C-alpha positions as a printed NumPy array, in Angstrom:
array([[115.364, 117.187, 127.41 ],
       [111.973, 116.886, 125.716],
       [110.48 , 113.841, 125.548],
       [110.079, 112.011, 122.559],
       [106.69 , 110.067, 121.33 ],
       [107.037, 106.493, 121.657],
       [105.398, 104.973, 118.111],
       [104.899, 101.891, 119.37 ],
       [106.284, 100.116, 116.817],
       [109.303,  98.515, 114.861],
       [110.202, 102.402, 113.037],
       [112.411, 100.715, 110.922],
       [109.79 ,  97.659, 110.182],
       [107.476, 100.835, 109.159],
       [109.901, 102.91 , 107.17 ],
       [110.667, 100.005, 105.028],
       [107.432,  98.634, 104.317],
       [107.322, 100.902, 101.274],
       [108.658,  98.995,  98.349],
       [110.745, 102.037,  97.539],
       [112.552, 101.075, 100.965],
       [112.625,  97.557, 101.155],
       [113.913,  96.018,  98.201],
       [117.414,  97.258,  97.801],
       [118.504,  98.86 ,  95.218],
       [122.726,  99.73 ,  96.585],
       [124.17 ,  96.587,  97.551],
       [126.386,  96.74 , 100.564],
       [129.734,  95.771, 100.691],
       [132.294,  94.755, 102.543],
       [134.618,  97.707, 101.962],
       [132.446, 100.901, 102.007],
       [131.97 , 103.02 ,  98.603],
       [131.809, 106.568,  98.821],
       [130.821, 107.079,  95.319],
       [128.083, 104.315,  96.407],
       [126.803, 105.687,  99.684],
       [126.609, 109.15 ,  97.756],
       [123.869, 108.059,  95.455],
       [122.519, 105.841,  97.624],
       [121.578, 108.677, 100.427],
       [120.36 , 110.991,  96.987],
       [118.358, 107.793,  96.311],
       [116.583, 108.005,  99.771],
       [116.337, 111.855, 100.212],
       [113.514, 111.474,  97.485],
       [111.133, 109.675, 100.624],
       [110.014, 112.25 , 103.235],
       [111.702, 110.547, 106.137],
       [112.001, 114.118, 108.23 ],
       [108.775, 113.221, 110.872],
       [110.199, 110.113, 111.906],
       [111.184, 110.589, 115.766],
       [113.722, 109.057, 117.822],
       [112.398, 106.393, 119.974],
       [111.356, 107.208, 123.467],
       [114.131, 105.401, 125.018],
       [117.033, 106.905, 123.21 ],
       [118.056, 110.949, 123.574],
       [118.499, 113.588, 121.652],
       [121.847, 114.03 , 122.192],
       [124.609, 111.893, 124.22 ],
       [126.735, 114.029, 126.71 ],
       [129.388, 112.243, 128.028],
       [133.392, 111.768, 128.989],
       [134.264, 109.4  , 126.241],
       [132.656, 112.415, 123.473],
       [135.029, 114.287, 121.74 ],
       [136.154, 115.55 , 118.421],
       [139.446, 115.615, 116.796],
       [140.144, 118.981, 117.973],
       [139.222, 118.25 , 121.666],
       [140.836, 115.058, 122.517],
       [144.551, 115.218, 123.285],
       [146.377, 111.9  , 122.832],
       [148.701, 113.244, 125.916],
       [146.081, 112.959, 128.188],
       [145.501, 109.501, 127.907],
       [148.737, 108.741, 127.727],
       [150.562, 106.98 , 130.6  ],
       [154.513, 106.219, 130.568],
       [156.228, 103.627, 132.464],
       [158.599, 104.305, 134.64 ],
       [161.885, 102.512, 134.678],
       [160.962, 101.659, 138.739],
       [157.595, 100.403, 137.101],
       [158.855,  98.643, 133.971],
       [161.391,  96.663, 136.815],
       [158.057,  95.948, 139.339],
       [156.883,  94.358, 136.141],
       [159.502,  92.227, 135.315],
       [160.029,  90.84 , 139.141],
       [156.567,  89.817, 138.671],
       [156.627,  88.12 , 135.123],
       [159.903,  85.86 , 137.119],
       [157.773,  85.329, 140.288],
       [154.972,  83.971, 137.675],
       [157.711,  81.907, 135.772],
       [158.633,  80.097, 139.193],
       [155.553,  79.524, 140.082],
       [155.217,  77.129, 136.762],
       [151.342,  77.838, 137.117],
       [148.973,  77.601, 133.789],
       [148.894,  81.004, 131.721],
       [144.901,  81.056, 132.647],
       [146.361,  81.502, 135.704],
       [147.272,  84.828, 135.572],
       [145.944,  87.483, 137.454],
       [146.552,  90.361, 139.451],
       [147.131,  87.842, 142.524],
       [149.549,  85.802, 140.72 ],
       [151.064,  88.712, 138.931],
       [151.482,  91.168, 141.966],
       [152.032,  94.603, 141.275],
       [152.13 ,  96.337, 144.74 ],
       [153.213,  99.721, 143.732],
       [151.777,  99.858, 140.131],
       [148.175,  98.456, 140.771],
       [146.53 , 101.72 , 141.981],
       [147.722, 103.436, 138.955],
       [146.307, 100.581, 136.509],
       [143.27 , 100.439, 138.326],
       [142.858, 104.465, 138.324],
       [143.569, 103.429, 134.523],
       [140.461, 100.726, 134.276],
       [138.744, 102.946, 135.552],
       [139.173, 106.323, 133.117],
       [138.734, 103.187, 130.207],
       [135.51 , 102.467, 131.526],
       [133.955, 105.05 , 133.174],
       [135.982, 108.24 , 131.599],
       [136.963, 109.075, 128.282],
       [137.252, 105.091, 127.294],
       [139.906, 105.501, 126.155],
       [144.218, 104.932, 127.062],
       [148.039, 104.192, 126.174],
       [150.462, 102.777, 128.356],
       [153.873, 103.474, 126.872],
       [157.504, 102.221, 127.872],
       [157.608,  98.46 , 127.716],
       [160.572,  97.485, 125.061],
       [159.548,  94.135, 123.474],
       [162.816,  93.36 , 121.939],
       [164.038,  92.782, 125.632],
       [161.761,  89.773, 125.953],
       [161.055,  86.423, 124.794],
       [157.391,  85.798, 122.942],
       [156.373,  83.974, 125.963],
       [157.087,  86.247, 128.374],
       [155.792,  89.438, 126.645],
       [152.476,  87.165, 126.956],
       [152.741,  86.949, 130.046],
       [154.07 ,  90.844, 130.708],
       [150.739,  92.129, 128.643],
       [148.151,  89.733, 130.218],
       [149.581,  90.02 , 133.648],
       [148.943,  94.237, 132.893],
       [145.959,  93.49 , 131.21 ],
       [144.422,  91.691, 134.513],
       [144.597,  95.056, 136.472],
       [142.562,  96.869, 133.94 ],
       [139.721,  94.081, 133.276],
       [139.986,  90.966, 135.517],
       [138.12 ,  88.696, 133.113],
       [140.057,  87.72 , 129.561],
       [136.887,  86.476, 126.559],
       [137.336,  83.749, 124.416],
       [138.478,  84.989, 120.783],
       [136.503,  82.101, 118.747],
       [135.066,  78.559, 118.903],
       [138.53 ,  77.331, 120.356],
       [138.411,  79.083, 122.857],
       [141.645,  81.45 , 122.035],
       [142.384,  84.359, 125.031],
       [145.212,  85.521, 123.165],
       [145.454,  86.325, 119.615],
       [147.93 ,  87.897, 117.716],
       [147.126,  90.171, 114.608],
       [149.793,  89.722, 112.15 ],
       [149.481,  89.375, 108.233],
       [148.778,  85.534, 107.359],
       [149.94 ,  84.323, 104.133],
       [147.632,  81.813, 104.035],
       [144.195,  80.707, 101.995],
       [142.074,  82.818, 100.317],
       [139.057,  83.2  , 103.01 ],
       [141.888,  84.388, 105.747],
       [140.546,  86.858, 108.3  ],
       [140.15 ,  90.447, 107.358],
       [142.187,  91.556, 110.24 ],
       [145.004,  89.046, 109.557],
       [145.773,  90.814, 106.062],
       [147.282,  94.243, 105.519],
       [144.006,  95.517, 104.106],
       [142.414,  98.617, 105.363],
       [139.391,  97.154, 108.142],
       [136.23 ,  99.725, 108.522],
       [135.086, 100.639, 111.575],
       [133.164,  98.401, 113.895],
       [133.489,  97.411, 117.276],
       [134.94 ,  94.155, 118.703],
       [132.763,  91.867, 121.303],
       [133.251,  92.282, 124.405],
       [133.665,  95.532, 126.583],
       [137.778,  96.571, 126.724],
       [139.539,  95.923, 123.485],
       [143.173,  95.765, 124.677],
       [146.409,  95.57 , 122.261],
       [149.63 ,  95.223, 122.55 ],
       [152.283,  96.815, 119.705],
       [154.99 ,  93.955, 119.469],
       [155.849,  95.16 , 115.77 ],
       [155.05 ,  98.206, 113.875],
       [154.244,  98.619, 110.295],
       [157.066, 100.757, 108.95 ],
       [154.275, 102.489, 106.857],
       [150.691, 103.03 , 107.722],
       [148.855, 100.035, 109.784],
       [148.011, 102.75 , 112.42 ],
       [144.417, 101.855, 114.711],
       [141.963, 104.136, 114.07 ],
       [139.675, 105.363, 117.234],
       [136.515, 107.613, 116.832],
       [134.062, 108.54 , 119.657],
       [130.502, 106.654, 119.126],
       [129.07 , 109.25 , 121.208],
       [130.156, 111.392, 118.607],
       [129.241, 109.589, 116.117],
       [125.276, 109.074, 117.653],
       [124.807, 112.833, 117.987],
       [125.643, 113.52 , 114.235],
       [123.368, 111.035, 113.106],
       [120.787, 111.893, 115.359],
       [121.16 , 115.887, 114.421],
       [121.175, 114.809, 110.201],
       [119.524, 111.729, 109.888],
       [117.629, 111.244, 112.841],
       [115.242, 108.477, 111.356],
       [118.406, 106.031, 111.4  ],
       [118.444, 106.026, 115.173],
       [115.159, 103.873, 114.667],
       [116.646, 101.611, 112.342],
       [119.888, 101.253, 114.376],
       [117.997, 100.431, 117.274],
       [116.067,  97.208, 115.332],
       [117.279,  94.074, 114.078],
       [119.55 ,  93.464, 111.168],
       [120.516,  90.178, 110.112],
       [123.871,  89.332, 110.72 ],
       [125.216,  85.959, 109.642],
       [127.504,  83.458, 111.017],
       [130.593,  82.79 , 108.316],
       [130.97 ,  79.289, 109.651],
       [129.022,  76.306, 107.581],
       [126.082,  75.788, 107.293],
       [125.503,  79.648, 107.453],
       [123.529,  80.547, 110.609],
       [121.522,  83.641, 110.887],
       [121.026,  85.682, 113.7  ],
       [118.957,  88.879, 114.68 ],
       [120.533,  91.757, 116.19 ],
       [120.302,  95.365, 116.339],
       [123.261,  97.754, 116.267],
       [122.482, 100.56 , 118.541],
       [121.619,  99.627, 122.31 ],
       [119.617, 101.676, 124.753],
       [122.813, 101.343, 127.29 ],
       [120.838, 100.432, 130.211],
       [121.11 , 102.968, 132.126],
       [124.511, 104.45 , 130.651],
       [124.991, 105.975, 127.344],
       [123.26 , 104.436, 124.409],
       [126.245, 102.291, 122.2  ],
       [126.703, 100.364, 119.054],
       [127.74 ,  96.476, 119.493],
       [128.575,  95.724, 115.32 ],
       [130.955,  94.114, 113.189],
       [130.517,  95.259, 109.385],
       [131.372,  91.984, 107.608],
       [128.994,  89.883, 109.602],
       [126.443,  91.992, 107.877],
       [128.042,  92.205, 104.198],
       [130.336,  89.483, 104.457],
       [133.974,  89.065, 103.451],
       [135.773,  88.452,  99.638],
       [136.787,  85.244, 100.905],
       [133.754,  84.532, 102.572],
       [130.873,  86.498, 100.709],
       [127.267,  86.912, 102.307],
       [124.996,  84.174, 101.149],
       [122.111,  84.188,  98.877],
       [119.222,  85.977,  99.392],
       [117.134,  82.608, 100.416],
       [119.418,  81.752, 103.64 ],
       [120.168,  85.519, 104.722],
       [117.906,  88.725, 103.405],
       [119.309,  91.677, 101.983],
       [120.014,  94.721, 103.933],
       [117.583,  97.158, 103.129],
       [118.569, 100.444, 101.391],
       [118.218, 102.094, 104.958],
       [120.267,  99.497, 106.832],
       [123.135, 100.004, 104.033],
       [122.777, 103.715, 104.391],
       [122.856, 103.473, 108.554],
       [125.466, 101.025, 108.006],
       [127.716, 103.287, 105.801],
       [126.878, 106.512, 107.778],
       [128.097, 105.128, 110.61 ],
       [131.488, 104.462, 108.891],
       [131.838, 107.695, 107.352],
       [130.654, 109.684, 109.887],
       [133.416, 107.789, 112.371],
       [135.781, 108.34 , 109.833],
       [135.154, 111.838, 109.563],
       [136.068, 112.252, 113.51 ],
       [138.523, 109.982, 114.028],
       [142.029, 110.217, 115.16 ],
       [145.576, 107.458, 114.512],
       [146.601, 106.438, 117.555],
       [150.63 , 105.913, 117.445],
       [152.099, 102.543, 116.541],
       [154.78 , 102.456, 118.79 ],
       [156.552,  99.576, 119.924],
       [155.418,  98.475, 123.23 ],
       [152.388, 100.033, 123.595],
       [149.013,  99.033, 125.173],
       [146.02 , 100.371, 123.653],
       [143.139, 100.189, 125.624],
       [139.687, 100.946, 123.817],
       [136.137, 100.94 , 125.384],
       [134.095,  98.948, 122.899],
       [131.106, 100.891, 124.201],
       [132.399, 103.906, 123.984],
       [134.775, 104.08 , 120.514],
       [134.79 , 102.367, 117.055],
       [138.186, 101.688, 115.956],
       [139.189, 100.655, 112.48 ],
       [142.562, 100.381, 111.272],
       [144.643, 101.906, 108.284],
       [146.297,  99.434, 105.277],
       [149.898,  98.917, 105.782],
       [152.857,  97.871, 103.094],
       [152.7  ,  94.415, 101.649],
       [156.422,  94.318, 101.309],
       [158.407,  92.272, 103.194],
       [159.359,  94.359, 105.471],
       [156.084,  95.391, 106.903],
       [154.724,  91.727, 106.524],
       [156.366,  91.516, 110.647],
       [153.607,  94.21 , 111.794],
       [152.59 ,  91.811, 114.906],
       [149.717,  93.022, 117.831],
       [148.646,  90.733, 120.459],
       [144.996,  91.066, 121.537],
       [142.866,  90.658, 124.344],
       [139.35 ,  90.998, 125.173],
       [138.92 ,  92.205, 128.737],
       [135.703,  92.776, 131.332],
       [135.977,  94.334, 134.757],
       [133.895,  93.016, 137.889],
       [133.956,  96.603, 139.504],
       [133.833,  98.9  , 136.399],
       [131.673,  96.776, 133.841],
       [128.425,  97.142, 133.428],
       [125.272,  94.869, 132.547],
       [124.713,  94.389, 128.805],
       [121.303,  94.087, 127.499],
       [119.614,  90.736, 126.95 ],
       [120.239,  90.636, 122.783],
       [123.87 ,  91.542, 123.9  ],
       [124.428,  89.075, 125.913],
       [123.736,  86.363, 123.661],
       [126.722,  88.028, 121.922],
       [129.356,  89.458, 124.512],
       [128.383,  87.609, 127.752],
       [129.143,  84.203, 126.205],
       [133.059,  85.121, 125.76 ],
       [133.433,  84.745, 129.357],
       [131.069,  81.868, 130.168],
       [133.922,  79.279, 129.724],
       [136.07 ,  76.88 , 132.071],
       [139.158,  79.148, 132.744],
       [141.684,  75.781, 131.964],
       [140.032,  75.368, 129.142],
       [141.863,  78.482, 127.152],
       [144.084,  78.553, 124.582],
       [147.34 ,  80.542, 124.164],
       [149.141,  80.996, 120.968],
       [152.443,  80.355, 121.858],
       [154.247,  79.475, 119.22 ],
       [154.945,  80.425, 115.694],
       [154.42 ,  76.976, 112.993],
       [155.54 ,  79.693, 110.113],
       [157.107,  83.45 , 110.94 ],
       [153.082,  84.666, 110.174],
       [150.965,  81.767, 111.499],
       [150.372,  81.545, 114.882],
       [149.351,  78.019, 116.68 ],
       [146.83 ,  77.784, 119.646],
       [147.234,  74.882, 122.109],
       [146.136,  73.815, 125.199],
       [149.121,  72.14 , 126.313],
       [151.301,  74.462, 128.514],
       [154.028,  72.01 , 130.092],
       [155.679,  71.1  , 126.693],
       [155.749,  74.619, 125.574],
       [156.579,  76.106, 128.521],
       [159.046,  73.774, 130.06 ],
       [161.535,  71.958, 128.329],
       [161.981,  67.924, 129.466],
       [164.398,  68.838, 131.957],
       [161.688,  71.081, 133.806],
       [164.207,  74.331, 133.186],
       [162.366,  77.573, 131.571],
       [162.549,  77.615, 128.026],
       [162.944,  81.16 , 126.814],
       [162.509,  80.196, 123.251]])
């Protein structure tokens, strides 16, 4: 591979010092505009951006396991089915948990044995980490179970393929669930039946768990970022520069905090990757980006990175299936994932995912200093201190608490399977 002159300075600092660059002239915004990103890109094509190199420390192209197109990647081979053997292994050890009575931070692959399984999860982990980044485990029915214990079936799985769950928000929240919340105005993007663009989630594994599918649409969207890099480095190879500096993301919580980050990360010493979330750069309809005097603009070349990254995902992506019981397990590092909008009717309003966030001590990797700030923090907490949502205060509003003996155990010290 040829080497590529180092500049030796911020490229995208230098492309947008030109007035024509810096002040923007195509807002961003939260949901991404076609018809918007069009004109935008024949806005820029009239600045000779073609002799701006890729910096030193990024390639030319990515080769890797977790690349593919449409075409090349067959869902089968990620696939794995439970057995009925396994699906039984896994049930002796959700009761040998439930005798136990021990915390739900507990859980782990010591307290949630799986002697015959484990080799197969772990072979698994590693393929999500390491291979294509990519998997489904199929053939757990969660009709057959309680809410509590397909918490405890999923994170008790979930511990085999990254043995350190990340906190979900200030509360410290290990498990979520991603279900559409009738609620206020400024609800989460991801708890409504809207469409969601691609981005990745903190941390490194992105695991979910189908409790409910949409009857229509609501399908998660997966596209290689390796994929993804090597178009925009063939067709636009001045935004790997631009990537690779800060943008200025913002913190929705009050007062309104901002914070420096790039998107694209040199990988040390894996592939390169994107660490980004779109609305903490454009903001939300609930919760819109503030004014220019607490948070800049993007720039017209951040918007157009920002959108080309979207489209470009888009353009390679593939559904994965929505059926009940699966596990999807997604390499943050190595795919974007985005999901489709499902019904509003009633019907569909009972689409319900449980998430974790998952790191592995054997197959993880070191994230780079910026990143860390970001991702590392998730898992720098007191292990009693997490929060499970356990129980429903509405049939879409889930309630986090601390407080595992009176949900767990009724007064009388018997199991509640409620």
């Amino acid at each position: 591979m040829a080497a590529v002159q180092d500049t030796g300075f911020s490229s995208s600092a230098a492309l947008c010092s030109d007035e024509q660059l810096s002040s923007p002239r195509f807002a961003i915004r939260p949901t991404p505009s076609w018809e918007t990103f069009k004109k935008r890109e024949a806005y820029l094509a009239g600045t000779d951006l073609s002799d701006v190199p890729i910096p030193a420390k990024y390639p030319q192209k990515i080769v890797s396991p977790s690349l593919w197109t449409p075409k090349e990647l067959n869902l089968a081979d990620v696939t794995f089915t439970l057995s009925a053997t396994d699906v039984e292994e896994l049930e002796s050890a959700l009761g040998d948990f439930q005798n136990q009575r021990l915390d739900l931070n507990d859980i782990s692959s010591s307290t949630f044995p799986l002697p015959t399984l484990w080799p197969r999860l772990r072979s698994i982990s590693k393929g999500v980490h390491l291979g294509r980044g990519l998997a489904i485990i199929t053939g757990l029915d969660p009709d057959r179970y309680s809410l509590k214990e397909n918490i405890i079936l999923f994170a008790g799985l979930s511990s085999y393929i990254g043995d350190k769950r990340g906190s979900q928000g200030p509360e410290l929240d290990v498990l979520t669930h991603v279900t559409e919340a009738h609620g206020p105005e400024d609800v989460r993007p991801s708890l409504t039946h809207d469409d969601l663009p691609f981005h990745t989630d903190p941390g490194e594994i992105l695991s979910l768990y189908v409790v409910e599918p949409a009857l229509v649409g609501g399908k998660t969207l997966v596209s290689s970022a390796g994929q993804v890099y090597n178009e925009i480095a063939r067709t636009k190879p001045h935004l790997i520069g631009v990537l690779a500096d800060d943008f200025p993301h913002w913190t929705a919580r009050k007062p309104a905090k901002r914070k420096d980050y790039p998107l694209l990360f040199a990988g040390e010493g894996r592939s390169p990757f994107f660490g980004y979330t779109r609305y903490a750069l454009t903001g939300t309809t609930g919760s819109p980006r503030p004014s220019t005097n607490i948070i800049p603009s993007l720039t017209d070349l951040q918007a157009d990175a920002l959108d080309t990254i979207h489209f470009v995902a888009a353009e390679n992506s593939l559904g994965l299936p929505q059926r009940k019981g699966d596990i999807h397990l997604i390499n943050n590092r190595a795919h974007f994932h985005a999901r489709e909008a499902y019904g509003s009717h009633l019907a569909d309003s009972n689409r319900h995912l449980m998430r974790l966030i998952l790191m592995d001590s054997e197959f993880g990797c070191t994230l780079p200093e910026k990143l860390n700030d970001r991702w590392g923090t998730l898992f720098n907490y007191q292990r009693h201190r997490g929060k499970w949502a356990l129980e429903k205060d509405q049939p879409t509003t889930f309630t986090s608490t601390s407080q595992y003996e009176r949900l767990y155990w009724d007064e009388s010290g018997t199991h509640s399977n409620a």
